[in-house]
Structure formats: C-alpha cells, structure tokens
Coordinates of C-alpha atoms in Angstrom, one line a residue:
Chain A
M1 CA 0.0 0.0 0.0
P2 CA 1.5 3.3 -0.9
E3 CA 2.2 5.7 1.9
S4 CA -0.3 8.3 0.8
D5 CA -3.2 5.9 1.1
Q6 CA -2.6 5.3 4.7
P7 CA -4.8 6.9 7.4
H8 CA -3.4 10.3 8.4
D9 CA -2.6 9.3 11.9
E10 CA -0.4 6.4 11.0
V11 CA 1.7 8.6 8.7
R12 CA 2.2 11.1 11.6
V13 CA 3.3 8.3 14.0
H14 CA 5.8 7.2 11.4
E15 CA 7.3 10.6 11.1
T16 CA 7.7 11.1 14.8
T17 CA 9.7 8.0 15.4
P18 CA 12.2 9.4 17.9
L19 CA 15.7 10.4 17.0
I20 CA 16.7 9.2 20.4
E21 CA 14.9 6.6 22.5
P22 CA 12.9 8.2 25.4
G23 CA 14.2 8.0 28.9
H24 CA 17.7 9.3 28.3
T25 CA 19.1 12.2 30.3
F26 CA 22.2 14.4 29.8
A27 CA 24.1 12.1 32.2
S28 CA 23.0 8.8 30.5
V29 CA 23.9 10.1 27.0
T30 CA 27.3 11.3 28.2
D31 CA 28.1 8.2 30.1
K32 CA 27.0 5.8 27.4
I33 CA 28.9 7.4 24.6
S34 CA 32.0 8.2 26.6
S35 CA 32.1 4.7 28.1
L36 CA 32.7 3.2 24.7
V37 CA 36.0 5.0 24.8
L38 CA 36.9 5.1 28.5
K39 CA 35.4 2.4 30.6
R40 CA 34.4 -0.6 28.5
R41 CA 37.1 -3.2 28.0
T42 CA 38.1 -3.4 24.3
P43 CA 35.9 -6.1 22.9
L44 CA 37.5 -9.1 21.3
G45 CA 35.6 -8.3 18.1
W46 CA 37.5 -5.0 17.9
F47 CA 40.8 -6.8 17.9
I48 CA 39.7 -9.2 15.2
G49 CA 38.3 -6.4 13.0
F50 CA 41.4 -4.3 13.6
G51 CA 43.7 -7.3 12.9
I52 CA 42.1 -8.0 9.6
S53 CA 42.1 -4.4 8.5
F54 CA 45.7 -4.0 9.6
M55 CA 46.7 -7.0 7.5
L56 CA 44.9 -5.5 4.5
F57 CA 46.8 -2.3 5.2
Q58 CA 50.1 -4.3 5.0
L59 CA 49.0 -5.2 1.5
F60 CA 48.9 -1.5 0.7
M61 CA 52.4 -1.1 2.2
L62 CA 53.7 -4.0 0.1
A63 CA 52.1 -2.6 -3.1
V64 CA 53.5 0.9 -2.4
T65 CA 57.0 -0.4 -1.6
N66 CA 57.1 -2.4 -4.9
L67 CA 55.7 0.6 -6.7
V68 CA 58.4 3.0 -5.4
F69 CA 61.2 0.5 -6.1
T70 CA 60.0 -0.7 -9.5
G71 CA 57.9 2.1 -10.9
V72 CA 54.4 2.6 -12.2
G73 CA 55.0 -0.2 -14.8
I74 CA 53.7 -2.7 -12.2
F75 CA 50.2 -1.3 -12.9
G76 CA 48.3 -2.4 -15.9
T77 CA 47.9 1.2 -17.0
N78 CA 49.3 1.6 -20.5
Q79 CA 48.4 3.3 -23.8
P80 CA 45.7 3.8 -24.8
V81 CA 44.3 3.6 -21.2
G82 CA 46.7 6.0 -19.6
W83 CA 44.4 6.7 -16.7
A84 CA 43.1 3.5 -15.1
M85 CA 42.7 2.1 -11.6
P86 CA 44.5 4.9 -9.8
I87 CA 42.0 7.5 -11.0
I88 CA 39.0 5.1 -10.7
N89 CA 39.9 4.5 -7.1
F90 CA 40.7 8.2 -6.5
V91 CA 37.3 9.3 -7.7
W92 CA 35.5 6.4 -5.8
W93 CA 37.1 7.3 -2.5
I94 CA 36.7 11.0 -2.8
G95 CA 33.0 10.5 -3.7
I96 CA 32.5 8.4 -0.6
G97 CA 33.9 11.2 1.5
H98 CA 31.3 13.6 0.3
A99 CA 28.4 12.1 2.2
G100 CA 30.2 13.0 5.5
T101 CA 30.3 16.7 4.6
L102 CA 26.8 16.6 3.3
I103 CA 25.6 15.1 6.6
S104 CA 27.6 17.5 8.8
A105 CA 27.2 20.7 6.8
I106 CA 24.3 20.7 4.4
L107 CA 21.9 18.9 6.8
L108 CA 23.0 21.3 9.6
L109 CA 22.0 24.3 7.4
L110 CA 18.7 22.6 6.5
R111 CA 18.1 22.0 10.3
Q112 CA 17.8 18.2 9.9
E113 CA 18.2 17.3 13.5
W114 CA 18.5 13.6 12.7
R115 CA 22.0 14.2 11.4
T116 CA 23.2 14.7 15.0
S117 CA 23.8 11.0 15.8
I118 CA 25.7 10.2 12.6
N119 CA 27.6 13.3 11.8
R120 CA 30.7 12.6 13.8
F121 CA 31.1 9.2 12.4
A122 CA 30.3 10.4 8.8
E123 CA 32.9 13.1 9.1
A124 CA 35.5 10.6 10.3
M125 CA 34.6 8.6 7.3
T126 CA 35.1 11.6 5.0
L127 CA 38.6 12.3 6.4
F128 CA 39.8 8.7 6.0
A129 CA 38.3 8.4 2.6
V130 CA 40.0 11.5 1.5
A131 CA 43.3 10.2 2.9
C132 CA 42.8 7.0 0.8
A133 CA 41.9 9.0 -2.3
G134 CA 45.1 11.1 -1.9
M135 CA 47.3 8.0 -2.1
Y136 CA 46.5 7.5 -5.8
P137 CA 47.5 10.7 -7.5
V138 CA 50.6 10.8 -5.3
F139 CA 51.8 7.3 -6.0
H140 CA 50.8 7.4 -9.6
L141 CA 53.1 10.3 -10.2
G142 CA 56.0 7.9 -10.9
R143 CA 58.3 9.8 -8.6
P144 CA 56.1 10.3 -5.5
W145 CA 58.9 11.8 -3.6
L146 CA 58.6 14.9 -5.8
A147 CA 54.9 15.3 -5.1
Y148 CA 55.5 18.8 -3.7
W149 CA 56.2 19.9 -7.3
L150 CA 52.4 20.0 -7.7
F151 CA 52.3 23.1 -5.4
P152 CA 53.4 26.5 -6.5
Y153 CA 56.5 27.2 -4.6
P154 CA 59.5 29.4 -5.7
N155 CA 62.0 26.9 -7.1
T156 CA 65.4 26.9 -8.7
M157 CA 63.9 26.0 -12.0
G158 CA 62.1 29.3 -12.1
I159 CA 58.8 27.8 -13.4
W160 CA 55.3 27.6 -12.0
P161 CA 52.4 25.1 -12.3
Q162 CA 50.1 25.4 -15.2
F163 CA 46.9 26.8 -13.7
R164 CA 44.7 26.4 -16.7
S165 CA 44.7 22.7 -16.2
P166 CA 41.9 20.9 -14.3
L167 CA 44.6 18.7 -12.7
M168 CA 46.0 21.8 -10.9
W169 CA 42.5 22.7 -9.8
D170 CA 42.2 19.3 -8.4
V171 CA 45.3 19.7 -6.3
F172 CA 43.8 22.8 -4.7
A173 CA 40.3 21.4 -4.4
V174 CA 41.3 18.2 -2.7
S175 CA 43.9 19.7 -0.4
T176 CA 41.4 22.4 0.6
Y177 CA 38.7 19.8 1.1
A178 CA 41.0 17.7 3.3
T179 CA 42.0 20.7 5.4
V180 CA 38.5 22.0 5.9
S181 CA 37.1 18.6 6.7
A182 CA 39.8 18.0 9.3
L183 CA 39.1 21.4 10.8
F184 CA 35.4 20.8 10.9
W185 CA 35.9 17.5 12.5
F186 CA 38.4 18.7 15.1
I187 CA 36.2 21.7 16.1
G188 CA 33.3 19.4 16.6
L189 CA 35.4 17.2 18.8
I190 CA 36.6 20.0 21.2
P191 CA 33.7 19.9 23.7
D192 CA 33.7 16.1 23.6
F193 CA 37.4 16.1 24.4
A194 CA 36.6 18.2 27.4
T195 CA 33.9 15.6 28.4
L196 CA 36.5 12.8 28.1
R197 CA 39.1 14.8 30.0
D198 CA 36.7 15.2 32.9
R199 CA 35.5 11.6 32.8
A200 CA 38.9 9.8 32.2
K201 CA 40.2 8.0 35.3
S202 CA 43.9 7.6 34.4
R203 CA 46.3 10.5 34.4
G204 CA 47.6 9.7 31.0
W205 CA 44.3 9.9 29.3
Q206 CA 43.3 13.0 31.3
I207 CA 46.4 14.8 30.0
L208 CA 46.0 13.6 26.4
Y209 CA 42.3 14.5 26.2
G210 CA 43.0 17.7 28.2
L211 CA 45.6 18.8 25.6
L212 CA 43.2 18.1 22.8
A213 CA 40.3 20.0 24.6
M214 CA 42.6 23.0 24.9
G215 CA 41.0 24.2 28.1
W216 CA 37.4 24.0 26.9
R217 CA 35.1 24.7 29.8
G218 CA 31.7 25.3 28.3
S219 CA 31.5 29.0 28.9
A220 CA 28.5 30.7 27.5
R221 CA 30.6 33.2 25.6
H222 CA 32.7 30.4 24.2
W223 CA 29.6 28.5 23.1
A224 CA 28.2 31.6 21.3
R225 CA 31.4 32.0 19.3
Y226 CA 31.7 28.3 18.8
E227 CA 28.2 28.0 17.4
M228 CA 28.9 30.9 15.1
A229 CA 32.2 29.3 13.9
Y230 CA 30.5 26.0 13.4
L231 CA 27.6 27.5 11.4
L232 CA 30.0 29.5 9.2
L233 CA 32.1 26.5 8.6
A234 CA 29.0 24.6 7.5
G235 CA 28.2 27.4 5.2
L236 CA 31.7 27.3 3.7
A237 CA 31.8 23.5 3.5
T238 CA 28.5 23.3 1.6
P239 CA 29.7 25.0 -1.6
L240 CA 33.1 23.5 -1.1
V241 CA 31.9 19.9 -1.3
L242 CA 29.9 20.7 -4.4
S243 CA 33.0 22.3 -5.9
V244 CA 35.3 19.4 -5.2
H245 CA 33.4 16.8 -7.1
T246 CA 32.7 19.4 -9.8
I247 CA 36.4 19.9 -10.2
V248 CA 37.0 16.2 -10.1
S249 CA 34.5 15.9 -13.0
F250 CA 36.4 18.6 -14.9
D251 CA 39.4 16.3 -15.0
F252 CA 37.3 14.4 -17.5
A253 CA 34.8 16.9 -18.9
V254 CA 37.5 19.4 -20.0
A255 CA 39.2 16.7 -22.1
Q256 CA 37.8 16.3 -25.6
L257 CA 37.4 12.5 -25.4
P258 CA 33.9 11.1 -26.3
G259 CA 32.4 9.8 -23.1
W260 CA 34.2 12.5 -21.0
H261 CA 33.4 15.7 -22.8
A262 CA 29.9 16.3 -21.4
T263 CA 28.3 19.2 -19.6
I264 CA 26.2 16.9 -17.4
F265 CA 29.4 15.7 -15.6
P266 CA 29.5 18.1 -12.7
P267 CA 26.0 17.6 -11.3
Y268 CA 26.0 14.0 -12.2
F269 CA 29.3 13.4 -10.4
V270 CA 28.2 15.3 -7.3
A271 CA 25.0 13.2 -7.1
G272 CA 27.0 10.1 -7.6
A273 CA 29.4 11.1 -4.8
I274 CA 26.5 11.6 -2.3
Y275 CA 24.9 8.4 -3.5
A276 CA 28.1 6.3 -2.9
G277 CA 28.8 8.1 0.4
F278 CA 25.4 7.4 1.9
A279 CA 25.8 3.8 0.8
M280 CA 29.1 3.7 2.7
V281 CA 27.6 5.4 5.8
L282 CA 24.9 2.8 5.8
T283 CA 27.4 0.0 5.3
L284 CA 29.4 1.1 8.3
T285 CA 26.7 2.3 10.7
I286 CA 24.5 -0.8 10.5
P287 CA 27.1 -3.2 11.9
L288 CA 28.5 -0.5 14.2
R289 CA 25.3 0.3 16.0
K290 CA 24.6 -3.4 16.4
F291 CA 28.0 -4.3 17.9
Y292 CA 28.1 -1.3 20.2
G293 CA 24.4 -1.4 21.1
L294 CA 23.8 2.1 19.8
E295 CA 20.2 1.5 18.6
D296 CA 19.0 4.1 21.1
F297 CA 20.9 6.8 19.3
I298 CA 21.1 5.6 15.7
T299 CA 17.5 4.6 15.4
D300 CA 15.6 3.1 12.5
R301 CA 14.5 6.5 11.5
H302 CA 18.1 7.4 10.7
L303 CA 18.5 4.4 8.5
R304 CA 15.3 5.1 6.7
N305 CA 16.2 8.7 6.1
M306 CA 19.6 7.6 4.7
A307 CA 17.8 5.1 2.5
K308 CA 15.6 7.9 1.1
V309 CA 18.6 10.1 0.3
M310 CA 20.2 7.2 -1.4
L311 CA 17.1 6.6 -3.5
A312 CA 16.8 10.3 -4.4
T313 CA 20.5 10.6 -5.4
G314 CA 20.3 7.3 -7.2
L315 CA 17.6 8.6 -9.4
I316 CA 19.7 11.7 -10.3
V317 CA 22.5 9.3 -11.2
A318 CA 20.0 7.2 -13.3
Y319 CA 19.1 10.4 -15.1
G320 CA 22.8 11.0 -15.8
Y321 CA 23.2 7.6 -17.4
M322 CA 20.1 8.2 -19.5
M323 CA 21.3 11.5 -20.7
E324 CA 24.7 10.1 -21.5
A325 CA 23.0 7.5 -23.7
F326 CA 20.6 10.0 -25.2
F327 CA 23.3 12.5 -26.1
G328 CA 25.4 9.8 -27.5
W329 CA 22.7 9.2 -30.1
Y330 CA 21.3 12.8 -30.4
S331 CA 24.8 14.4 -30.9
A332 CA 24.8 12.8 -34.4
N333 CA 28.5 12.5 -33.9
K334 CA 29.8 9.2 -35.0
Y335 CA 32.5 9.1 -32.3
E336 CA 30.0 9.8 -29.6
R337 CA 27.6 7.3 -31.0
F338 CA 30.3 4.7 -31.2
M339 CA 31.4 5.4 -27.6
I340 CA 28.0 4.7 -26.1
W341 CA 27.3 1.7 -28.3
N342 CA 30.8 0.3 -27.4
R343 CA 30.0 0.8 -23.8
M344 CA 26.8 -1.2 -24.1
T345 CA 27.9 -4.0 -26.5
G346 CA 31.7 -3.7 -26.7
P347 CA 34.3 -5.9 -24.9
Y348 CA 33.4 -4.3 -21.5
W349 CA 29.6 -4.8 -21.9
Q350 CA 29.4 -6.8 -18.6
F351 CA 30.7 -3.8 -16.7
Y352 CA 28.2 -1.5 -18.2
W353 CA 25.2 -3.7 -17.5
A354 CA 26.4 -4.7 -14.0
L355 CA 26.6 -1.0 -13.4
I356 CA 23.0 -0.4 -14.5
L357 CA 21.9 -3.4 -12.3
C358 CA 23.8 -2.2 -9.2
N359 CA 23.1 1.5 -9.5
I360 CA 19.7 1.9 -11.1
V361 CA 17.8 -1.4 -10.8
T362 CA 18.6 -2.5 -7.3
P363 CA 18.0 0.8 -5.4
Q364 CA 14.5 0.9 -6.9
L365 CA 13.7 -1.7 -4.2
L366 CA 13.9 1.2 -1.7
W367 CA 10.5 2.4 -2.9
I368 CA 9.1 -0.5 -1.0
R369 CA 8.4 0.3 2.6
R370 CA 9.2 -3.1 3.9
I371 CA 12.6 -3.1 2.4
R372 CA 13.4 0.4 3.7
H373 CA 12.5 -1.0 7.2
S374 CA 14.6 -4.0 6.9
T375 CA 18.1 -3.4 8.2
L376 CA 19.6 -6.4 6.4
A377 CA 18.1 -5.4 3.1
L378 CA 19.5 -1.9 3.5
F379 CA 22.9 -3.3 4.3
I380 CA 22.9 -5.4 1.2
I381 CA 21.6 -2.7 -1.0
S382 CA 24.2 -0.3 0.3
L383 CA 27.0 -2.8 -0.5
V384 CA 25.6 -3.2 -4.0
V385 CA 25.6 0.5 -4.6
G386 CA 29.2 0.8 -3.4
V387 CA 30.2 -1.8 -6.0
G388 CA 28.0 0.0 -8.6
M389 CA 29.7 3.3 -8.0
W390 CA 33.1 1.7 -8.5
L391 CA 31.9 0.2 -11.8
E392 CA 30.6 3.6 -12.9
R393 CA 34.1 5.0 -12.7
F394 CA 35.5 2.0 -14.4
V395 CA 33.1 2.4 -17.2
I396 CA 33.7 6.1 -17.6
V397 CA 37.4 5.9 -17.5
V398 CA 38.2 2.6 -19.3
T399 CA 35.6 2.3 -22.0
S400 CA 36.1 5.9 -23.1
L401 CA 39.8 5.6 -23.4
H402 CA 40.3 2.1 -24.8
R403 CA 38.6 2.8 -28.2
D404 CA 38.8 6.5 -29.1
F405 CA 39.1 8.2 -32.5
L406 CA 41.8 6.0 -34.2
P407 CA 41.0 2.3 -34.5
S408 CA 44.7 1.6 -35.1
S409 CA 45.4 2.7 -31.5
W410 CA 42.6 0.8 -29.8
G411 CA 43.5 -1.6 -27.0
M412 CA 42.4 -3.3 -23.9
Y413 CA 43.0 -2.7 -20.2
W414 CA 43.0 -5.1 -17.4
P415 CA 44.2 -4.3 -13.8
T416 CA 47.2 -6.3 -12.6
V417 CA 47.6 -7.9 -9.2
W418 CA 49.3 -4.7 -8.0
D419 CA 46.4 -2.6 -9.1
W420 CA 44.1 -4.8 -7.0
S421 CA 46.6 -5.0 -4.1
M422 CA 46.7 -1.2 -3.8
F423 CA 42.9 -0.9 -4.0
I424 CA 42.3 -3.6 -1.4
G425 CA 45.1 -2.1 0.6
T426 CA 43.5 1.3 0.7
I427 CA 40.3 -0.4 2.0
G428 CA 42.6 -1.8 4.7
L429 CA 44.0 1.7 5.4
F430 CA 40.4 3.1 5.6
L431 CA 39.2 0.4 8.0
T432 CA 42.3 0.6 10.1
L433 CA 41.8 4.3 10.7
L434 CA 38.1 3.7 11.3
F435 CA 38.8 1.0 14.0
L436 CA 41.3 3.3 15.7
F437 CA 38.7 6.1 15.6
I438 CA 36.1 3.9 17.2
R439 CA 38.4 2.9 20.0
F440 CA 39.8 6.3 20.9
L441 CA 37.3 9.0 20.1
P442 CA 33.5 9.4 20.7
I443 CA 31.8 8.1 17.6
I444 CA 28.7 10.1 18.3
S445 CA 28.8 13.8 19.1
I446 CA 28.0 13.9 22.8
F447 CA 27.3 17.5 23.2
E448 CA 25.0 17.6 20.2
M449 CA 23.1 14.6 21.5
R450 CA 22.5 16.5 24.7
T451 CA 20.9 19.4 22.7
I452 CA 18.3 17.1 21.1
L453 CA 17.0 15.8 24.4
P454 CA 13.7 17.4 25.4
Q455 CA 15.2 18.6 28.7
A456 CA 17.6 20.9 26.7
E457 CA 14.8 23.3 25.9
V458 CA 14.8 26.4 28.0
E459 CA 11.3 26.8 29.2
E460 CA 10.1 30.4 29.1
E461 CA 7.8 31.5 31.8
A462 CA 4.4 32.6 30.6
A463 CA 4.4 36.1 32.0
Chain B
M1 CA 47.8 48.1 49.9
E2 CA 45.3 46.1 47.9
T3 CA 46.7 42.7 46.9
K4 CA 45.2 40.5 44.2
P5 CA 42.0 39.0 45.6
P6 CA 42.5 35.4 46.6
L7 CA 38.9 34.7 45.4
Y8 CA 38.1 34.4 41.7
G9 CA 34.4 34.5 42.4
L10 CA 31.3 32.6 43.5
M11 CA 29.9 29.7 41.6
A12 CA 26.3 28.5 41.8
E13 CA 25.3 25.1 40.5
F14 CA 22.0 24.2 38.7
D15 CA 20.7 20.9 37.4
N16 CA 18.7 22.2 34.4
P17 CA 19.1 24.8 31.7
T18 CA 15.9 26.7 32.5
D19 CA 17.0 27.5 36.1
L20 CA 20.4 28.6 34.9
V21 CA 19.1 31.0 32.3
E22 CA 16.5 32.4 34.7
A23 CA 19.3 32.9 37.3
A24 CA 21.6 34.5 34.8
R25 CA 18.9 37.0 33.8
Q26 CA 18.2 37.9 37.4
T27 CA 21.9 38.4 38.1
Y28 CA 22.3 40.6 35.1
D29 CA 19.2 42.6 36.1
E30 CA 20.7 43.0 39.6
G31 CA 23.6 44.9 38.0
Y32 CA 26.3 42.3 37.9
R33 CA 28.3 42.4 34.7
R34 CA 31.4 40.2 35.2
I35 CA 29.3 37.0 35.1
N36 CA 29.5 33.9 33.0
G37 CA 27.5 30.7 32.6
Y38 CA 28.8 27.3 32.0
S39 CA 26.8 24.5 30.4
P40 CA 27.4 21.1 28.8
F41 CA 25.9 22.2 25.5
P42 CA 25.3 25.6 23.7
I43 CA 22.3 27.5 25.1
E44 CA 21.4 30.5 23.0
E45 CA 19.3 32.2 25.7
L46 CA 22.2 31.9 28.1
A47 CA 24.6 34.1 26.1
E48 CA 21.9 36.7 25.8
A49 CA 21.1 36.5 29.5
I50 CA 24.6 37.4 30.5
G51 CA 24.7 40.3 28.1
F52 CA 26.8 38.7 25.3
H53 CA 25.1 39.7 22.1
K54 CA 27.6 40.1 19.3
T55 CA 30.8 38.5 18.2
R56 CA 33.3 39.8 15.7
L57 CA 33.8 36.4 14.3
P58 CA 31.7 36.8 11.1
L59 CA 33.8 39.9 10.2
I60 CA 37.0 37.9 10.7
V61 CA 35.7 35.2 8.5
L62 CA 34.7 37.6 5.8
L63 CA 38.1 39.3 5.8
G64 CA 39.7 35.8 5.7
G65 CA 37.6 34.9 2.7
I66 CA 38.4 38.2 0.8
F67 CA 42.1 37.8 1.6
G68 CA 42.0 34.2 0.3
G69 CA 40.2 35.0 -2.9
L70 CA 42.5 38.0 -3.8
A71 CA 45.6 36.1 -2.8
G72 CA 44.7 33.1 -4.9
Y73 CA 43.7 35.1 -7.9
F74 CA 46.8 37.4 -7.9
M75 CA 49.1 34.5 -7.2
M76 CA 47.9 32.9 -10.5
Y77 CA 48.0 36.3 -12.2
Y78 CA 51.6 36.9 -11.2
M79 CA 52.7 33.4 -12.1
E80 CA 50.9 33.0 -15.4
V81 CA 51.0 36.6 -16.7
I82 CA 54.0 38.3 -15.2
D83 CA 56.6 35.8 -14.1
Y84 CA 56.3 32.9 -16.5
P85 CA 53.9 33.5 -19.3
L86 CA 53.2 30.3 -21.0
N87 CA 51.1 29.8 -24.2
V88 CA 48.7 27.0 -23.6
G89 CA 46.6 26.1 -26.6
G90 CA 46.5 29.7 -27.6
R91 CA 44.6 30.9 -24.6
P92 CA 45.3 34.4 -23.4
F93 CA 47.9 34.7 -20.6
H94 CA 45.3 36.3 -18.4
S95 CA 42.7 33.5 -18.9
W96 CA 40.5 34.5 -15.9
P97 CA 37.8 31.9 -16.3
A98 CA 40.4 29.1 -15.8
F99 CA 41.6 30.9 -12.7
M100 CA 38.2 30.8 -11.0
P101 CA 38.2 27.3 -9.5
I102 CA 41.4 27.9 -7.6
T103 CA 40.3 31.4 -6.6
F104 CA 37.2 29.8 -5.1
E105 CA 39.1 27.1 -3.3
T106 CA 41.6 29.6 -1.7
T107 CA 38.7 31.8 -0.6
V108 CA 37.0 28.9 1.2
L109 CA 40.3 27.7 2.6
C110 CA 41.3 31.0 4.1
A111 CA 37.7 31.8 5.4
A112 CA 37.6 28.4 7.1
L113 CA 41.0 28.9 8.7
A114 CA 39.9 32.3 9.8
A115 CA 36.7 30.8 11.3
V116 CA 38.6 28.2 13.3
F117 CA 41.6 30.2 14.5
G118 CA 39.4 33.3 14.9
M119 CA 37.1 31.4 17.2
L120 CA 40.0 30.0 19.2
A121 CA 41.7 33.4 19.5
L122 CA 38.5 35.2 20.5
N123 CA 37.9 32.5 23.1
K124 CA 41.5 32.7 24.2
L125 CA 42.0 29.0 23.7
P126 CA 44.1 27.0 24.3
Q127 CA 44.1 28.0 27.9
P128 CA 45.3 25.1 30.1
Y129 CA 44.5 26.8 33.4
H130 CA 41.4 28.6 34.5
P131 CA 40.2 29.3 38.0
V132 CA 36.8 27.6 37.5
F133 CA 38.5 24.3 37.2
N134 CA 39.4 24.6 40.9
A135 CA 35.8 24.0 41.9
E136 CA 35.4 20.4 42.8
R137 CA 32.1 19.8 41.0
F138 CA 32.9 21.8 37.9
A139 CA 33.9 18.6 36.1
L140 CA 30.2 18.0 35.8
A141 CA 29.9 21.1 33.5
T142 CA 30.8 18.8 30.7
R143 CA 28.2 16.2 31.7
D144 CA 24.9 17.3 33.1
R145 CA 25.4 20.3 35.4
F146 CA 25.0 24.0 34.8
F147 CA 27.0 26.7 36.5
L148 CA 26.8 30.5 37.0
V149 CA 29.8 32.5 38.1
I150 CA 30.0 36.0 39.4
E151 CA 33.6 37.2 39.4
A152 CA 35.1 39.0 42.4
R153 CA 36.3 41.7 40.1
D154 CA 32.8 42.8 39.5
P155 CA 32.4 46.3 41.0
K156 CA 29.2 45.2 42.7
F157 CA 30.8 42.1 44.2
D158 CA 30.7 41.8 48.0
H159 CA 31.3 38.3 49.2
D160 CA 28.5 38.1 51.8
K161 CA 25.9 40.0 49.9
T162 CA 26.6 38.3 46.6
L163 CA 26.6 34.9 48.4
A164 CA 23.1 35.7 49.8
F165 CA 21.9 36.8 46.4
M166 CA 23.1 33.7 44.7
W167 CA 21.4 31.4 47.3
S168 CA 18.2 33.3 46.5
L169 CA 18.4 32.0 42.9
N170 CA 17.4 28.4 43.8
P171 CA 20.8 26.8 43.1
K172 CA 21.8 23.3 44.2
E173 CA 24.9 24.7 45.8
V174 CA 27.1 27.9 45.9
V175 CA 30.8 27.6 46.4
D176 CA 33.8 30.0 46.5
V177 CA 36.2 29.7 43.6
E178 CA 39.8 30.4 44.3
V179 CA 42.1 32.0 41.8

C-alpha cells in the first residue's frame, strides 16, 4: 500500500519515530557514549576487526613499496588507457567522502536534526576516505617523492604550475577539502574532548584529552562564538563539497574525449558522490550500531532517512546515465555514438550492464516500505551501490579511453595484481583508521546529542 | 595596599538549563556584569542573559575569505601573466575563467582557517589553566550540570551580599572559587 493511502494518523506516527529513545538524560547520553572509549574493555571483536584491517593495510604497504622501487609499470595502466585504476579509485574514494560533509554541513544548514547522531562518524569517514583518495594521485606520479612539485613554490627551475589545467584545480580542491574537513571534525570534537578529559580516570588519558580539549570549559561566551564558527564552517563546507566533485569531474569533462566531454558531468558526479557516500555510511553504521548497542541513538529513522537520500540521489544518477546514452545518439557525432554503443555492447559490456543493475535497478527496491524498514536489506543494497559506483568510474574511464578516435590505437586494459593490491590495501587503510577512531574517540557527538534531548529546551515563563 | 584577591568569584550550580538561564537573567538585572554561565551544550538564551550579544567572528571570516580570494587570484595572475607567461593552446595569458576554480578554493580555505583560528583566538583558547577548574564539582559542567559564576572583580561584588543573592536563585549549591 503506498504511503499516501494510509490513514493520516499512521503517517504522523511514522514521522515522529524518535531520534533518540525516550528516557535518556544528559548524564546517560554522556556516560553511554564516553564509556565506549573510556570504561568498557576493548571487545574481542574489535581486535579481530582491527587485525584483519591491519593485514589488508600491510598489502597496501607492500604494493607501495614495490611501486616505489620498481615504478608505475607494475600497474596495468598503459596506452591507450593512460588513466586507469588509480583515477578510478581516487574518484571512488573521494566521492564516498562527500556524504560525510553533506551530513555534517548541508543537513545542519537545513536543520535536519537527525544528522546529529551520525555526523561525527560520517565526518571521520570523510577524512579517512580523502586520505585513501590522496594516495592514488601521489603514487601514480611515478616519482612520488617529488609530489611537492604540484604546489606553486618558488623553485630553482624558475617555473610555475600550469593553472589552466583541471589537474591543478584538483590539487587545490582536494587539499582544501582535506584541510576544511579536518578542521570541521576537530572543532566538533573539542567539547567532547573536554567531556572525556573530565571523565577519564587515568592520568595519561586526562592529560591527552586535556591537551586536545585546549581548556574548553563550556563558557556561554565560548559557546556563542563556537556555534557561530560551526555555522560559518558549515556554510563554507557546503559550496566546497559541491565544488570538489565538480572539479574532479572537470578532470574528465574538460578533455575532448567522447564519453568524457559532457556538460552533465559536474551535477552527475556530485549526485553520484553523495549516493556512494550514503551507501558507505549505511554499510558502516549498520554493523557498528549493532555491535556497540547504539540502537537508542542511531534509530531506524536514521537508516530510513539515509535510504531515502540514497534513493533520491540514485535517481539523479540514473538520469545522468540516461542523458549520456541519449546525447550519444542525439549528438549525431559518429565518435559519440560509437562510444555509447561500445559501452553497451563492446568488450566491456558486462561492466556497463552490471553498473546499471547495481546503481539503477537494485535501489528501486527502496521504494518498497518493507525493504526500507529491513536493516539487512538496507545493508545489502548499500554494498551493491558501493560496488556499482566503482563500476561507474571504471566504465567512464576505461571504456572511453580504450577505443577512441583512431581504430589503429585501440587496446584493452585489465588491472594487474598490483592494481588490486593497492585498491584492497586502501580499503585496509580506511578500515584501520576507522577502527582506531572507534576505539579512541567518541563516535557520536556527545554535546550535540544533549541538545536534542527534550530537557535541553529552556522553558520560558508565561508572564 | 590592595593585593590580588584570593577569590576568583562565586559559583552556583543548577541541574537544568531553565534555572540557569533564569538565574543568569536575574543576576544581570541585579547589576552584575562580570558574570558567566557554563553548560554542557550551547544554550542560545544563556549568552543573551549574561549580556553577550555580538561576536566579531563573522567579520573575521569575511576578511579571511576576501584575503584568500584575492591572494589566490593574484598568485595565479603573477605566475601566469608576469613571471612565467606560457602559451597553452593559444589561450590568453590572463585567462581568468580558468583561474576561477582555484580562486574559489583559496577563498574557502582562508575563510575556514579564519573561522577556526578566529574562534579559538577570541575564546583565548588553548588555555590550560582557568580558576573555574578549581571548583570540585565543575567537572560536571561537561556532563549534566549548569553553573553560574559572578567574578570577584565585578564592582558590585561583595562576598557576603553576593553569596546571599546567589542562594536566592534556587541553586543546588554555591561555592567559593579560588584564583
């Protein structure tokens, strides 16, 4: 039964599913979240999870060591596919990061209170995803120890970077994004560091959290400036996050290659980034809230809302695919036409149709209420979308490059074992950082959770 | 000869935000100005109640953004037009549309840095020591308790009278805070 057909009351009840289970107080919220870091003994599951992640991270170290000693020849990247796994993975990771900023900044400006219990975690995810993304351009340089050449600094060669290139824009966009995300995250943590400082029992932790809290004491004047700074940062991060994936899409769109040279790229990339990011947030929060018993704070309403955002952005992405196909035909340009036909029926046809299946067909299940309400189904769909978004970048990068204008220079690309090692290795790096974060920092913003309790309202006297 | 007062001020403890805001309003109306409230989460009404209405932070952020935008643009102008003009695909040396993305990024970067460091500077953080930390129960200010402080430097401050006044505000407790 569609939702609009239901009796009015039922719809209202559904909308008021609490953001936080009733019965919590300032003290219980504080103690529950801070005890995950401070009191509770580290669960065995944490060691197992961290151990596996750390092993995968060693695979990354191995791949990078081999890369530095041998050279980029260990990757399958070669003419005509001069941009392959490194940029696919770069775009995939950076896109995943975008959901964190969307949750923390855009939903803050839109006064979506439900963001409160997931924003800290999503921001951490952003930061780690950007760190993983950053590995690819640096290690794909060939001589990664000269990575600082990307920045404009006065040098003995007397030359400067070429600022008309989207690749230079990318350097600025990604480094700005990493910096602003880190600042936003750290600022959000300061009051919680103070809570941990005051709750910690051992001297060492008191000093460590005390240093990080920088003497925060919850003064009303401090809070007023803090809230202003937080709001302004959210206002700055909002256009920033849109600009970052726009600029990433310029890396492709400014080139004249069929399949890349399209005006739809910026909005389509931004929607795809949010789509992949929300899928990743769901993939991570569903097991996390289960293992740490956080169902009181990350309620079913959060999961359902995220599923709806995923469905909405998925539809924008579907529109993007449709327009790509439509303009391939409508352009009446034989290279464009060939490109889209080659995508659908050429040697990489499985990738294209798997992409359609993962990114367009599967998420349509989210229209069904029962599926939105099933945690397991959401988890599976979010994994499928994560794979789909990786396939999207593979299709865009590889199928456009491998057969361009001159049939004499056509070729095929397949990733080597080192391409895969580095990709799986960055997943290890990401999970390793995430496990450390879960162990040492509050995964839910404690002070913001206090503000959404009903007791936090100041009651005005009726006078 | 007047020496530095050994007392920083008096601190009253409340267990909910409504009482604290009400107490802060009364204290302000009573004529005390060197007062401050402490709470585990931001309370908009509290800042107003203690007479704190405006912060210069937005101006600092605006200036940071303007500086960042100009610095980014003119950095590129200098490098691409003056110091090392390079013909790229026949585009003009001063190809301003291509300079826009980086101008935007440096604007946001500098504004964000101004917001964070401006906030910390105006709040005089990091500040490892502050007298309020001497109060035994103040550690609860980061958990579930709300505090109001009247400083001894306030011209109207008189230990006994102020103490009596603070007890009239329905606090859970009032304590002396040493410097």
